[in-house]
Short mmCIF file of C-alpha atoms in Angstrom, two decimals:
data_model
loop_
_atom_site.label_atom_id
_atom_site.label_comp_id
_atom_site.label_asym_id
_atom_site.label_seq_id
_atom_site.Cartn_x
_atom_site.Cartn_y
_atom_site.Cartn_z
CA THR A 19 8.57 -47.42 -12.97
CA PHE A 20 7.82 -44.93 -16.07
CA THR A 21 4.01 -44.24 -16.66
CA ASN A 22 2.84 -42.78 -19.93
CA ILE A 23 1.52 -38.89 -19.00
CA SER A 24 -1.13 -38.65 -22.21
CA ASP A 25 -0.76 -40.24 -25.43
CA ALA A 26 -1.45 -36.47 -26.89
CA ALA A 27 1.22 -35.60 -25.17
CA THR A 28 3.00 -35.30 -28.60
CA ASN A 29 5.52 -32.10 -28.73
CA VAL A 30 8.66 -31.62 -27.76
CA GLY A 31 8.00 -30.11 -24.51
CA TYR A 32 5.90 -30.68 -22.17
CA SER A 33 4.22 -28.67 -19.35
CA ILE A 34 2.52 -29.25 -15.96
CA ALA A 35 0.47 -27.22 -15.28
CA ALA A 36 0.49 -26.70 -11.51
CA THR A 37 2.99 -28.11 -9.18
CA THR A 38 2.18 -28.98 -5.60
CA LEU A 39 4.49 -30.14 -3.11
CA ALA A 40 3.60 -34.13 -4.00
CA ASP A 41 5.30 -33.28 -7.42
CA ASN A 42 8.66 -32.63 -5.55
CA GLY A 43 11.12 -35.84 -6.78
CA LYS A 44 9.05 -36.77 -10.07
CA GLN A 45 11.56 -38.08 -13.19
CA TYR A 46 10.35 -36.97 -16.54
CA ARG A 47 11.30 -38.59 -20.05
CA VAL A 48 10.15 -38.82 -23.49
CA ILE A 49 10.05 -41.54 -25.88
CA VAL A 50 10.59 -40.21 -29.43
CA THR A 51 9.55 -42.18 -32.58
CA TRP A 52 10.83 -41.16 -36.34
CA GLY A 53 11.28 -43.88 -39.28
CA GLY A 54 10.60 -46.79 -37.18
CA GLN A 55 13.28 -46.41 -34.30
CA VAL A 56 12.37 -45.51 -30.94
CA ILE A 57 15.19 -43.95 -28.74
CA THR A 58 14.19 -43.17 -24.58
CA SER A 59 15.61 -40.06 -23.64
CA ALA A 60 18.17 -40.51 -20.53
CA PRO A 61 18.75 -39.56 -18.05
CA PRO A 62 15.34 -38.62 -16.77
CA SER A 63 15.21 -34.87 -15.54
CA VAL A 64 13.88 -34.62 -12.10
CA LEU A 65 11.58 -31.97 -10.76
CA THR A 66 12.38 -30.40 -7.16
CA VAL A 67 9.36 -28.92 -6.07
CA GLY A 68 11.15 -26.62 -2.85
CA ALA A 69 8.74 -25.49 0.46
CA PRO A 70 7.45 -21.74 -0.36
CA ALA A 71 9.33 -19.20 2.20
CA THR A 72 7.60 -16.73 4.02
CA ALA A 73 8.89 -13.48 5.33
CA SER A 74 7.37 -10.62 7.67
CA ALA A 75 9.65 -8.01 8.40
CA GLY A 76 6.97 -6.31 11.20
CA GLY A 77 4.68 -3.22 11.85
CA ASN A 78 5.49 0.28 10.51
CA GLN A 79 7.57 2.59 13.00
CA THR A 80 8.15 6.15 13.64
CA ILE A 81 11.49 7.43 15.80
CA CYS A 82 12.56 10.84 16.53
CA ALA A 83 16.02 11.78 14.86
CA GLY A 84 18.80 10.80 16.64
CA ASN A 85 17.00 7.74 17.78
CA SER A 86 17.18 3.59 16.58
CA THR A 87 14.49 1.81 15.83
CA LEU A 88 13.08 -0.70 18.21
CA GLY A 89 13.86 -4.43 17.89
CA LEU A 90 12.63 -5.01 13.92
CA GLY A 91 10.52 -8.10 14.61
CA GLY A 92 11.54 -9.40 11.65
CA THR A 93 10.05 -13.40 11.04
CA VAL A 94 10.80 -16.27 8.73
CA GLY A 95 9.15 -19.36 7.46
CA GLY A 96 8.67 -22.62 5.08
CA ALA A 97 11.82 -23.56 3.58
CA ALA A 98 13.53 -20.25 4.53
CA THR A 99 16.53 -20.97 7.23
CA GLY A 100 17.26 -17.17 8.13
CA GLY A 101 16.74 -13.59 6.91
CA ALA A 102 18.95 -10.75 5.84
CA TRP A 103 17.77 -7.28 6.04
CA SER A 104 18.36 -4.33 3.54
CA THR A 105 17.93 -0.59 3.40
CA SER A 106 16.94 1.77 1.09
CA GLY A 107 19.21 4.58 2.91
CA SER A 108 22.70 4.09 4.45
CA GLY A 109 21.80 3.30 7.75
CA SER A 110 23.74 0.30 10.04
CA PHE A 111 21.79 -2.89 10.95
CA LEU A 112 23.05 -3.78 14.84
CA PRO A 113 24.27 -6.28 15.50
CA ASP A 114 24.08 -7.22 12.07
CA ALA A 115 22.11 -7.84 9.03
CA THR A 116 21.47 -11.16 9.17
CA THR A 117 19.25 -10.94 12.71
CA LEU A 118 15.77 -11.03 12.58
CA ASN A 119 15.41 -8.68 15.53
CA ALA A 120 17.70 -6.34 14.71
CA ILE A 121 17.84 -2.33 15.17
CA TYR A 122 18.07 -0.04 12.78
CA MET A 123 20.32 3.63 12.89
CA PRO A 124 19.41 5.85 11.04
CA SER A 125 22.16 7.58 8.91
CA ALA A 126 21.95 11.57 7.92
CA GLU A 127 20.97 11.21 5.09
CA ASP A 128 17.77 8.74 6.21
CA ILE A 129 17.03 11.51 8.72
CA LYS A 130 17.12 14.35 5.91
CA ALA A 131 14.77 12.18 3.50
CA ALA A 132 12.37 11.56 6.97
CA THR A 133 11.41 8.22 5.79
CA VAL A 134 13.20 4.87 4.84
CA THR A 135 12.13 1.39 3.82
CA LEU A 136 13.55 -1.65 5.11
CA THR A 137 13.17 -5.09 3.17
CA LEU A 138 13.85 -8.66 5.21
CA SER A 139 14.69 -11.16 2.66
CA ALA A 140 14.42 -14.87 3.76
CA THR A 141 17.19 -17.36 2.69
CA GLY A 142 17.83 -20.85 2.31
CA GLN A 143 14.85 -21.18 0.20
CA VAL A 144 14.80 -22.71 -3.36
CA PRO A 145 15.42 -19.13 -5.28
CA PRO A 146 12.24 -19.56 -7.22
CA CYS A 147 10.40 -19.41 -3.90
CA ALA A 148 11.92 -16.25 -2.62
CA ALA A 149 10.35 -14.44 -0.56
CA THR A 150 10.38 -10.62 0.40
CA ALA A 151 8.45 -8.34 3.69
CA GLN A 152 9.11 -4.62 4.11
CA VAL A 153 8.91 -2.09 7.04
CA VAL A 154 8.33 1.79 6.64
CA VAL A 155 10.08 3.16 9.13
CA THR A 156 9.04 7.39 9.47
CA ILE A 157 12.04 10.02 11.43
CA GLN A 158 10.50 12.50 12.93
CA GLU A 159 12.69 15.88 13.40
CA PRO A 160 12.90 17.49 16.76
CA ILE A 161 11.31 20.58 17.74
CA ALA A 162 13.29 23.52 17.01
CA VAL A 163 11.96 27.52 17.59
CA VAL A 164 12.19 29.48 14.36
CA HIS A 165 11.86 33.13 15.92
CA SER A 166 10.46 34.06 19.76
CA PRO A 167 7.63 36.29 19.82
CA ILE A 168 8.73 39.95 19.56
CA SER A 169 7.95 42.77 22.39
CA LEU A 170 5.09 44.84 20.91
CA THR A 171 4.12 48.64 22.23
CA VAL A 172 0.34 49.30 22.12
CA TYR A 173 -2.21 51.71 23.54
CA PRO A 174 -4.86 51.05 25.81
CA GLY A 175 -7.87 49.56 25.31
CA ASN A 176 -5.74 46.85 22.10
CA PRO A 177 -5.04 43.99 22.46
CA ALA A 178 -1.38 42.71 21.41
CA THR A 179 -0.94 39.67 19.38
CA PHE A 180 2.27 37.05 20.01
CA SER A 181 3.52 34.59 17.46
CA VAL A 182 6.46 32.08 17.42
CA GLY A 183 7.56 29.76 13.97
CA ALA A 184 8.59 26.69 15.10
CA THR A 185 9.13 23.10 13.03
CA GLY A 186 8.72 19.47 14.45
CA THR A 187 5.47 17.12 14.36
CA GLY A 188 2.37 17.07 16.13
CA LEU A 189 3.48 20.98 17.83
CA THR A 190 1.16 22.03 20.54
CA TYR A 191 1.55 24.96 22.19
CA GLN A 192 1.40 26.48 25.53
CA TRP A 193 1.57 30.39 26.18
CA GLN A 194 2.45 32.04 29.64
CA VAL A 195 2.36 35.25 31.04
CA SER A 196 4.42 37.07 33.86
CA ARG A 197 3.81 39.87 35.42
CA ASN A 198 6.76 40.63 38.00
CA GLY A 199 9.74 40.96 35.75
CA GLY A 200 9.68 37.83 34.51
CA VAL A 201 10.36 35.56 37.68
CA THR A 202 7.52 33.87 37.64
CA PHE A 203 6.23 32.72 34.11
CA ASN A 204 2.61 30.85 34.41
CA ASN A 205 -0.02 29.58 31.90
CA ILE A 206 -2.25 31.82 30.62
CA SER A 207 -4.94 29.88 29.54
CA ALA A 208 -5.15 25.43 28.53
CA THR A 209 -6.50 26.36 25.09
CA ALA A 210 -4.67 28.99 24.51
CA THR A 211 -2.79 26.15 22.16
CA ASN A 212 -1.94 27.82 18.53
CA ALA A 213 1.66 29.21 17.51
CA SER A 214 -0.31 32.66 18.12
CA TYR A 215 -2.23 34.36 21.12
CA THR A 216 -4.21 37.46 21.45
CA THR A 217 -4.30 39.35 24.08
CA ALA A 218 -7.46 40.83 25.82
CA PRO A 219 -7.72 44.62 25.51
CA THR A 220 -5.12 46.08 27.28
CA THR A 221 -5.05 48.45 30.64
CA LEU A 222 -2.16 50.06 31.80
CA ALA A 223 -2.33 47.81 34.68
CA ASP A 224 -0.82 45.49 31.28
CA ASN A 225 2.55 47.61 30.75
CA GLY A 226 5.63 45.10 31.44
CA ASN A 227 4.07 41.89 31.21
CA GLN A 228 6.19 39.46 29.73
CA TYR A 229 4.83 36.65 27.15
CA ARG A 230 6.51 33.14 26.28
CA VAL A 231 4.92 30.18 24.82
CA ILE A 232 6.19 26.43 25.57
CA VAL A 233 6.72 24.37 22.12
CA SER A 234 5.92 21.03 22.58
CA GLY A 235 5.68 17.95 19.66
CA ALA A 236 6.12 14.38 19.25
CA CYS A 237 9.72 14.45 19.75
CA PRO A 238 11.17 15.91 23.05
CA PRO A 239 12.22 17.54 24.74
CA PRO A 240 9.74 20.56 24.91
CA VAL A 241 11.60 23.84 23.60
CA THR A 242 10.70 27.48 25.64
CA SER A 243 10.67 30.47 23.07
CA SER A 244 13.72 33.07 24.61
CA PRO A 245 13.56 36.08 25.09
CA ALA A 246 10.54 36.29 26.38
CA ALA A 247 8.22 39.49 24.71
CA VAL A 248 7.73 42.19 26.66
CA LEU A 249 3.88 44.07 26.11
CA THR A 250 4.48 47.96 26.54
CA VAL A 251 1.20 49.64 26.84
CA ASP A 252 2.13 53.63 26.16
CA PRO A 253 -0.93 56.27 27.41
CA ALA A 254 -2.35 57.61 24.51
CA ALA A 255 -1.50 61.21 23.96
CA LEU A 256 -4.42 64.20 24.48
CA ALA A 257 -4.92 67.44 22.15
#
């Protein structure tokens, strides 16, 4: 049964304001009248309204260089029958890109870029109703000591400042001192967490002390500076 849509629908085109799933399967035709002639279009046009697909890629992740992500935790719904992962980088998905909870192994280029965006695209749905979701993976470099503290010579009563250069994310520093020729190192202070450490005014008893620092960060393992810096306290000359 066909019913008139509207007496005012007298154009060669007809638009539906907003479709719903209830409109799925409806058929449309038009009766054209001119010069006393009446012709009905055939066959009618069929409207297919697909259920919308949904996709979720899970939360963003932060990993250390050399590691893979945790399971990505992708999910799809609605009319979607599956999903496929793609990457803005050049890494690989394990076991494959169609596994929703796959893991991602970054490539060397991804590590250099420090971030990569992964996109989950729902599959199996009507093309106009596609759905995608993204997750950002941040890749942190391991700790590297660029330069160790250098040995210093000072006069008694003067402080000495040791410093270390390191790269990495979320770095903290634990300075240590050895007063027995480097056999045993003890933490200087729990608050000595800067990239440099300044001693109290030195005395001749500090001569020969050795200093090093343990650098920790978001990506293990911690790195200990080497070799230790030696403090020489030189007696002041008299004149």
